[in-house]
Short mmCIF file of C-alpha atoms and ligand atoms in Angstrom, two decimals:
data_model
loop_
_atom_site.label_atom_id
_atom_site.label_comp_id
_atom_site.label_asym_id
_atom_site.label_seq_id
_atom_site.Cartn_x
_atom_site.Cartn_y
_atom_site.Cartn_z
CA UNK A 22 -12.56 -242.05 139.97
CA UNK A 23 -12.23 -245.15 137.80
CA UNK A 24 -12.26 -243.16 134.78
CA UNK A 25 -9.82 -241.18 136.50
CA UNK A 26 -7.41 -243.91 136.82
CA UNK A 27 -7.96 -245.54 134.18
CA UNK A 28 -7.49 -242.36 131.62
CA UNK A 29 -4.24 -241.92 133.75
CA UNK A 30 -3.09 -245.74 133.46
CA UNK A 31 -2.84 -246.14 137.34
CA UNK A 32 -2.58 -249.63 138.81
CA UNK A 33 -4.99 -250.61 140.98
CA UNK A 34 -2.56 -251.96 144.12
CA UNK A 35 -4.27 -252.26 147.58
CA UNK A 36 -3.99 -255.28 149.95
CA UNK A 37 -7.88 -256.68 150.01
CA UNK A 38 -6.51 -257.30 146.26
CA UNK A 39 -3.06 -258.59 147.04
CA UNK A 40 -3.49 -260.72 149.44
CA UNK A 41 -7.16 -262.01 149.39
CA UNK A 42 -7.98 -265.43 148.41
CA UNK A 43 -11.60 -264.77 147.87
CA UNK A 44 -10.79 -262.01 145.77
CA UNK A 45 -7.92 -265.06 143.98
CA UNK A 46 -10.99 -267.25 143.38
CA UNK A 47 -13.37 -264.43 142.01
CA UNK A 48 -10.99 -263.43 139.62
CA UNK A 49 -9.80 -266.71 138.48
CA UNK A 50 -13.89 -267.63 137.86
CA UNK A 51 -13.83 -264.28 136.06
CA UNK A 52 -10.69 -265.12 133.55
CA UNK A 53 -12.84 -266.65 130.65
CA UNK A 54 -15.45 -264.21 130.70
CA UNK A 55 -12.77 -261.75 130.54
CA UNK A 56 -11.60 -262.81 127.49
CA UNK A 57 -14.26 -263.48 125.68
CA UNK A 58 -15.56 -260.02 126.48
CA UNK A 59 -12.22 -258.38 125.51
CA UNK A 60 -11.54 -256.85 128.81
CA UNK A 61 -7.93 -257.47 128.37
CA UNK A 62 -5.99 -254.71 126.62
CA UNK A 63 -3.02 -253.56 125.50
CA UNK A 64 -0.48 -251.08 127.11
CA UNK A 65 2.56 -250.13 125.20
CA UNK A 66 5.62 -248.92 127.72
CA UNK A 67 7.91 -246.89 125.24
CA UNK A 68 11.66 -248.07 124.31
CA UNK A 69 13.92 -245.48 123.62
CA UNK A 70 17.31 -246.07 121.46
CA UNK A 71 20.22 -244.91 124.16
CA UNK A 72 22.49 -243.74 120.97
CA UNK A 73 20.53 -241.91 119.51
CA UNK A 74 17.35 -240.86 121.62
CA UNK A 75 14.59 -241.92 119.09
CA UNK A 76 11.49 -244.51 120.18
CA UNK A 77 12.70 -247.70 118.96
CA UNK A 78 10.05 -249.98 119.79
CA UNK A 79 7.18 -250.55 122.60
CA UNK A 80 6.69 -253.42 124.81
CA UNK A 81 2.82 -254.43 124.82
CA UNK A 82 2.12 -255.25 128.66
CA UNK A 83 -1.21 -256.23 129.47
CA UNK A 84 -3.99 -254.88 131.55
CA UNK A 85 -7.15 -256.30 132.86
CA UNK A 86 -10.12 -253.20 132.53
CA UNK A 87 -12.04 -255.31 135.36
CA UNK A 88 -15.96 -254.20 135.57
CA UNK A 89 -15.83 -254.14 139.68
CA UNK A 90 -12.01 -253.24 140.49
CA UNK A 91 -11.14 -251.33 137.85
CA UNK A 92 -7.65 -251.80 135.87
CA UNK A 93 -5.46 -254.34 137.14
CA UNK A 94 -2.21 -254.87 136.92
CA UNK A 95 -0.74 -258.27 135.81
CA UNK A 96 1.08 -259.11 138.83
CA UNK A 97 -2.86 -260.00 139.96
CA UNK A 98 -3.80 -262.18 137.35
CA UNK A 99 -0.70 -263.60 135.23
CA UNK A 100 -0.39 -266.11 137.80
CA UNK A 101 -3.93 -267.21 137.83
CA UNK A 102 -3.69 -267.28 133.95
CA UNK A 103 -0.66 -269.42 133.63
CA UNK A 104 -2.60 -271.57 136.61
CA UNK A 105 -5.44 -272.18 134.42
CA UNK A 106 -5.88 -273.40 130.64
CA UNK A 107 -6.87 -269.82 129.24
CA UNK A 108 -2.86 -269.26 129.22
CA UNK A 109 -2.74 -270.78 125.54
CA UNK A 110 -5.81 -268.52 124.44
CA UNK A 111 -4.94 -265.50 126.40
CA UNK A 112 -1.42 -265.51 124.80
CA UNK A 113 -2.95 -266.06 121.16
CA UNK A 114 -5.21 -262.89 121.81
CA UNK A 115 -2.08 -260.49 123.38
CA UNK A 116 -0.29 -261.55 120.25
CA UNK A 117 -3.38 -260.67 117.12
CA UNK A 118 -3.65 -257.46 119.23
CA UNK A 119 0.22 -256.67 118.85
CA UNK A 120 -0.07 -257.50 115.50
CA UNK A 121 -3.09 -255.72 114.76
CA UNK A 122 -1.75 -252.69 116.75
CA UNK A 123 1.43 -253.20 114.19
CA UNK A 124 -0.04 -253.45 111.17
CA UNK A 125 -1.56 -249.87 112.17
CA UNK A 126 1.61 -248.25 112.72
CA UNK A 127 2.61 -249.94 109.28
CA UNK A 128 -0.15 -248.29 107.78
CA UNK A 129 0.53 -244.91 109.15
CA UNK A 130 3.71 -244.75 107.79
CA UNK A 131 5.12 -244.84 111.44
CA UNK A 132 6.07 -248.45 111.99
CA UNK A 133 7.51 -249.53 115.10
CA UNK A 134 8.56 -252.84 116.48
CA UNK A 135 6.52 -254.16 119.33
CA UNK A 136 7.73 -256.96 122.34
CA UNK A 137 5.39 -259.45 123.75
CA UNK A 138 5.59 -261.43 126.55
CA UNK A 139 5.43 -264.78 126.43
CA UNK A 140 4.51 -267.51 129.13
CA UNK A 141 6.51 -270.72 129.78
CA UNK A 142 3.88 -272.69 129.14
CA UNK A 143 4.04 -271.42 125.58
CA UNK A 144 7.10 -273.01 124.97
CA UNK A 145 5.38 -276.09 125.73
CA UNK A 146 2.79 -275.60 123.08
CA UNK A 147 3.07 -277.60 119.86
CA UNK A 148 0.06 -275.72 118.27
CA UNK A 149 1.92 -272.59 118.90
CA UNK A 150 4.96 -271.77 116.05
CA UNK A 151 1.81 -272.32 113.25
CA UNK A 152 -0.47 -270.24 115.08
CA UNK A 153 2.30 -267.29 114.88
CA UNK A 154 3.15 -268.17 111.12
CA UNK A 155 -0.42 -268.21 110.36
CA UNK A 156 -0.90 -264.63 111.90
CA UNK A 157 2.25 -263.37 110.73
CA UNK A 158 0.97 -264.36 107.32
CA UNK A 159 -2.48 -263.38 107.69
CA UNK A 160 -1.60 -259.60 108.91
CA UNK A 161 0.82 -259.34 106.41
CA UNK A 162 3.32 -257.27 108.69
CA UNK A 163 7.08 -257.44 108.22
CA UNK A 164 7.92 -260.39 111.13
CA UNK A 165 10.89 -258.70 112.32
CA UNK A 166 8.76 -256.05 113.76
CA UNK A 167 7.53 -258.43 115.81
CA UNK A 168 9.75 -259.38 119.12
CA UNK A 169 8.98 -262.04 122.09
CA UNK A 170 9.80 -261.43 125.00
CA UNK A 171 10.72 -264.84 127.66
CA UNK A 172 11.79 -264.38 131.31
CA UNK A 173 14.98 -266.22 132.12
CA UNK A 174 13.21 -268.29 134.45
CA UNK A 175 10.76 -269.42 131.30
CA UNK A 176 13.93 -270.22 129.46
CA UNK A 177 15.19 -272.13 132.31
CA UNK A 178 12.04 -274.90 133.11
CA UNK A 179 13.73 -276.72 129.43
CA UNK A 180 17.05 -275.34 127.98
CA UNK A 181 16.91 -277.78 124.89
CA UNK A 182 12.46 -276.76 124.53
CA UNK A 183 13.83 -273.14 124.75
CA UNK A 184 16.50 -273.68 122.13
CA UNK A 185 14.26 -275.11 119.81
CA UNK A 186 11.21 -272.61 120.11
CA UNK A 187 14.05 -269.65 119.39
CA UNK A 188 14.85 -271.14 116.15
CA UNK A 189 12.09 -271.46 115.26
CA UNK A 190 10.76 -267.96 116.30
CA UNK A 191 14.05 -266.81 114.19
CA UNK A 192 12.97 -269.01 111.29
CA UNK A 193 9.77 -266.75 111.38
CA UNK A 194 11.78 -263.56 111.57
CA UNK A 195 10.80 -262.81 114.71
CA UNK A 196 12.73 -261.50 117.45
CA UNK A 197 13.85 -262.58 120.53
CA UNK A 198 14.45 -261.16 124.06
CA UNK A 199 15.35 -262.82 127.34
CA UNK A 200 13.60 -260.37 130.02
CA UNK A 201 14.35 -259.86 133.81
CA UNK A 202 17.82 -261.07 133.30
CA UNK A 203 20.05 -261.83 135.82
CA UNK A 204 17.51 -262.70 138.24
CA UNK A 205 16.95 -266.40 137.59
CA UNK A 206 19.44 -269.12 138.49
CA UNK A 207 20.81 -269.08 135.28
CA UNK A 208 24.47 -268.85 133.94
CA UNK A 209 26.19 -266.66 131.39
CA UNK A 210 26.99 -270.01 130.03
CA UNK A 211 23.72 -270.81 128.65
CA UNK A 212 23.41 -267.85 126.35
CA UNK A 213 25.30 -269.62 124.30
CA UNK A 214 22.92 -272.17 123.62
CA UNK A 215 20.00 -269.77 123.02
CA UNK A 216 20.28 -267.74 119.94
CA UNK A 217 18.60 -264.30 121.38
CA UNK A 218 18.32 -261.00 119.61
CA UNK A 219 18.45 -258.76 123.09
CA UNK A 220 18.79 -259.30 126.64
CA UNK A 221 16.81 -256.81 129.28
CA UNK A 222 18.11 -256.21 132.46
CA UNK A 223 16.03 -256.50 135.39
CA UNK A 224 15.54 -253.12 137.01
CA UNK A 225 17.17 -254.78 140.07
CA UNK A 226 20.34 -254.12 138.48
CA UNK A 227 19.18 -250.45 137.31
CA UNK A 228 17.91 -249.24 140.68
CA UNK A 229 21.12 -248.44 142.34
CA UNK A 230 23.53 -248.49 138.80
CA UNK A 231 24.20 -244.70 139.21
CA UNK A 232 24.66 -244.53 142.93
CA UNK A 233 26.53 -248.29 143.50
CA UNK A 234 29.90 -248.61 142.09
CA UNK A 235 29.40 -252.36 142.28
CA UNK A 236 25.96 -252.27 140.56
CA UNK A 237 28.05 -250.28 137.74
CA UNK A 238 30.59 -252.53 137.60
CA UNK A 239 28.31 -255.36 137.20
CA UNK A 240 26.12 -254.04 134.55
CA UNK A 241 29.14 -252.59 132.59
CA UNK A 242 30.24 -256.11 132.52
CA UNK A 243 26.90 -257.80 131.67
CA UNK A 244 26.85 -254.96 127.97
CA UNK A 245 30.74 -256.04 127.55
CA UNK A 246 29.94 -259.62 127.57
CA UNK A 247 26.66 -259.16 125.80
CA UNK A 248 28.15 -257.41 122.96
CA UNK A 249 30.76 -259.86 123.10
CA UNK A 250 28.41 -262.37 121.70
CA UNK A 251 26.69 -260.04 119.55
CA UNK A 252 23.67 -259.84 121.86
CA UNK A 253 21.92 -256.45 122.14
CA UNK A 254 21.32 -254.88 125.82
CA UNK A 255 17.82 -252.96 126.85
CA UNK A 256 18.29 -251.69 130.87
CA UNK A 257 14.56 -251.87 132.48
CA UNK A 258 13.48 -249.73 134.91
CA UNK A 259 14.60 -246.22 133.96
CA UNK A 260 13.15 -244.33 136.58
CA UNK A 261 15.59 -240.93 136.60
CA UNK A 262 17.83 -239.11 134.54
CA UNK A 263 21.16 -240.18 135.84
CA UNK A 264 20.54 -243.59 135.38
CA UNK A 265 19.85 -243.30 131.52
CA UNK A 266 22.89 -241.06 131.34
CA UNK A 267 25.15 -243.30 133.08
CA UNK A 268 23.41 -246.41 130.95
CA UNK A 269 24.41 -244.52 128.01
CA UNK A 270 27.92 -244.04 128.53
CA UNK A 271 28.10 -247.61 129.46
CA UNK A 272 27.07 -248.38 126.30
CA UNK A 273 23.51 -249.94 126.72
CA UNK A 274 21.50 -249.54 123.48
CA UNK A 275 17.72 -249.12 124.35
CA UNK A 276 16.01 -247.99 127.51
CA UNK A 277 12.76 -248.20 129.43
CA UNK A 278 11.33 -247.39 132.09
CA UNK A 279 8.97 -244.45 133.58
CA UNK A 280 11.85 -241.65 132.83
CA UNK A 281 11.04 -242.34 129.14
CA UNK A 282 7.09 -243.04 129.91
CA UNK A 283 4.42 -245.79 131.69
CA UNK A 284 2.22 -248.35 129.77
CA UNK A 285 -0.07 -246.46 128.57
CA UNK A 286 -2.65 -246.75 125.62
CA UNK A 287 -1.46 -246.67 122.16
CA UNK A 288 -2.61 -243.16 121.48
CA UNK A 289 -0.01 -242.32 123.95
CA UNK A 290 3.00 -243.66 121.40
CA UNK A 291 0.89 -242.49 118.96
CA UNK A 292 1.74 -239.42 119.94
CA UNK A 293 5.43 -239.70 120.21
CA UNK A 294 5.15 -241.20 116.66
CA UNK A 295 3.86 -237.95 115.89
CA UNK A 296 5.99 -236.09 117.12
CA UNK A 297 9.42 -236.93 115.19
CA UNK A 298 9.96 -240.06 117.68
CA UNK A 299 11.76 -237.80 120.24
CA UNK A 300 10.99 -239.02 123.68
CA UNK A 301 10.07 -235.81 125.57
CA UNK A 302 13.47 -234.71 124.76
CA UNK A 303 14.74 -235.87 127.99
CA UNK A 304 17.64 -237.83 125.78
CA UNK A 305 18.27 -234.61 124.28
CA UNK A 306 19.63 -233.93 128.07
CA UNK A 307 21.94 -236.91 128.15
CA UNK A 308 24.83 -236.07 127.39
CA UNK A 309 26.42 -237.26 123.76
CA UNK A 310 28.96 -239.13 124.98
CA UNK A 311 30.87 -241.91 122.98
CA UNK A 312 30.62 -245.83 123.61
P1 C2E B 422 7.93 -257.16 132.51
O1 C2E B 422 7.76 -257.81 131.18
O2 C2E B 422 9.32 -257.14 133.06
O3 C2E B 422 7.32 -255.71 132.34
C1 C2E B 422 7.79 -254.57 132.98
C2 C2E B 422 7.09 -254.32 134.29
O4 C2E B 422 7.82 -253.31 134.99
C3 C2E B 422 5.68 -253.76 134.14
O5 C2E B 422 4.95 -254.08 135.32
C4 C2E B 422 5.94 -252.26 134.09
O6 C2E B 422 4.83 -251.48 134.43
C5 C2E B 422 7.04 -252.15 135.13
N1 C2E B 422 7.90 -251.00 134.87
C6 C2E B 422 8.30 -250.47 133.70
N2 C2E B 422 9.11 -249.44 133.86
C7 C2E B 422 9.24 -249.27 135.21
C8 C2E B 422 9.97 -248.34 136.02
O7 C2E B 422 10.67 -247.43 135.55
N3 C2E B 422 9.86 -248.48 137.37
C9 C2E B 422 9.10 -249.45 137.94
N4 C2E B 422 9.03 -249.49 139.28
N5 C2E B 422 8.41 -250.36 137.20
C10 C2E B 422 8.49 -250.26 135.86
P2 C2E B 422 3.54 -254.78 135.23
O8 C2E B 422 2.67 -254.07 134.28
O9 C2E B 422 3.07 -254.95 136.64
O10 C2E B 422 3.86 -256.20 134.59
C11 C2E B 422 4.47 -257.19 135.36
C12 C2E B 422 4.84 -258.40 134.53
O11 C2E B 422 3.68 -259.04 134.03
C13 C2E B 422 5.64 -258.08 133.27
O12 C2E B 422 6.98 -257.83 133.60
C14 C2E B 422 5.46 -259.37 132.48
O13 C2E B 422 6.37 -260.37 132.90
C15 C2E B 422 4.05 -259.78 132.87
N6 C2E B 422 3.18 -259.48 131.75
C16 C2E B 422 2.71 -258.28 131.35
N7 C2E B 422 1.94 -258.41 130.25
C17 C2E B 422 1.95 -259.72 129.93
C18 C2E B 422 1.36 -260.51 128.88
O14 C2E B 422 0.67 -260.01 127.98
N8 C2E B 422 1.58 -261.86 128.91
C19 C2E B 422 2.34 -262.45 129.86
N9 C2E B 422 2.53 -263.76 129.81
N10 C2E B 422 2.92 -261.75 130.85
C20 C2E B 422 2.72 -260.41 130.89
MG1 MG B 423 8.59 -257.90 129.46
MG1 MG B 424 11.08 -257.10 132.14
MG1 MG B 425 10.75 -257.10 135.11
#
């Protein structure tokens, strides 16, 4: 059954894992090991250019291939990882994977950017900008291929820390992305002061966009203003067709969700990188209307 779930990238989500402390202080005992054993691995969830209907990038999210539960899900562990100091070493490794994992696609003559997620407590890391250069230089990869991704509420524990770590990602020629926007206690105001490549809208907003004339209006005016300040929009969460049609329409410029395909293993975009970088065609059923 494990094999089973894991070949098929299912999460492992029951309630003895949820909402057991035990099972909390097991896995938190467990976290080194983990690491040093290479039991966390990369997924890669697909992004899919709305204009055009080609893979654009992936977004590495990480998964825990646990010897007694099987694969986790980071919603059990990121918290226990940021709690404890593995969050500096567990961020270095997600990152030399990505970049290994992009160097690859280089090599095959099928490159493709790739997101990672950061943690806040990256930010506060002065070891951390040489560590990237030093891999960036090491791999040899071209940086822009390369993206970070920050929740708003990262972005938000120190505006001016923020600020500085952005320019100096840019400086690498990295990218940027805030992710889960519009769900922190932020302000339009402040994306002013932080010199992003891309927002990505939480799926909150994505849920009900095709069925909620409110949600529409609100996420047509989130693109406006985004393009406005030369900011590019990805809509999370992608779950059906109408939603990717309407997104379209509205202008948004890359989607994701499980309409264009789950994290999965890199053999899975592998495969769509084989395959002329059409997503399952199902953008070849939105509609080709105009911004
Ligand atoms: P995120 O960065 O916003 O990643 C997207 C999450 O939404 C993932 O959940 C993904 O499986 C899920 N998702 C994607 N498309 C859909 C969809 O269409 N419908 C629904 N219902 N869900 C969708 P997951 O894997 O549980 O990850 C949760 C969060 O864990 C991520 O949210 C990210 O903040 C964090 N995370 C994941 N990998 C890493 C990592 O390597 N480092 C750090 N620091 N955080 C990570
Ligand atoms: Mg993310
Ligand atoms: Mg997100
Ligand atoms: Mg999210």
């Amino acid at each position: 059954l494990r094999a089973k779930r894991m070949r098929l990238g299912i999460q492992v989500y029951n309630d003895r894992l949820a909402h057991n402390n035990t099972v909390e202080v097991t896995l938190r005992s467990q976290l080194r090991t983990a690491l040093q054993q290479n039991q966390f691995e990369l997924y890669y969830q697909p992004k899919v250019s709305l204009h055009n209907g080609k893979l654009c990038g992936a977004e590495a999210i990480v998964r825990w291939n646990h010897p007694d539960e099987g694969l986790l899900s980071p919603a059990y562990f990121i918290d226990l990882v940021e709690q404890s100091g593995i969050v500096h070493a567990f961020t270095r490794y997600t990152i030399e994977s990505a970049v290994k994992q992009i160097k690859q696609w280089e090599d095959d003559e099928t490159p493709l950017p790739v997101a990672v997620n950061l943690s806040a407590y990256n930010l506060m890391d002065t070891a951390f900008v040489p560590f990237v250069e030093k891999t960036l230089a090491t791999s040899g990869i071209d940086p822009a291929r390369l993206e970070f991704e920050l929740t708003e509420s990262a972005t938000m524990v120190d505006i001016s820390v923020s600020k500085r770590m952005i320019s100096a990602f840019n400086s690498l020629g990295i990218r940027t992305s805030i992710d889960d926007f519009g769900t922190g206690m932020s302000s339009f105001a402040y994306l002013r002061e932080l010199n992003v490549h891309t927002i990505k809208l939480d799926r909150a907003f994505i849920t009900d966009v095709a069925t909620n004339a409110k949600d529409e209006k609100i996420v047509e005016a989130m693109i406006a203003l985004c393009h406005n300040l030369g900011i590019q929009v990805v809509a999370e969460g992608i779950e059906q067709q109408g939603q990717a049609t309407l997104l379209k329409q509205l202008g948004c410029d890359v989607g994701q969700g499980y309409f264009f395909g789950k994290p999965a293993p890199h053999t899975d975009i592998d495969a769509l990188l084989s395959t002329a970088q059409d997503v399952k065609a199902n953008l070849a059923k939105i509609p080709s209307a105009g911004r």
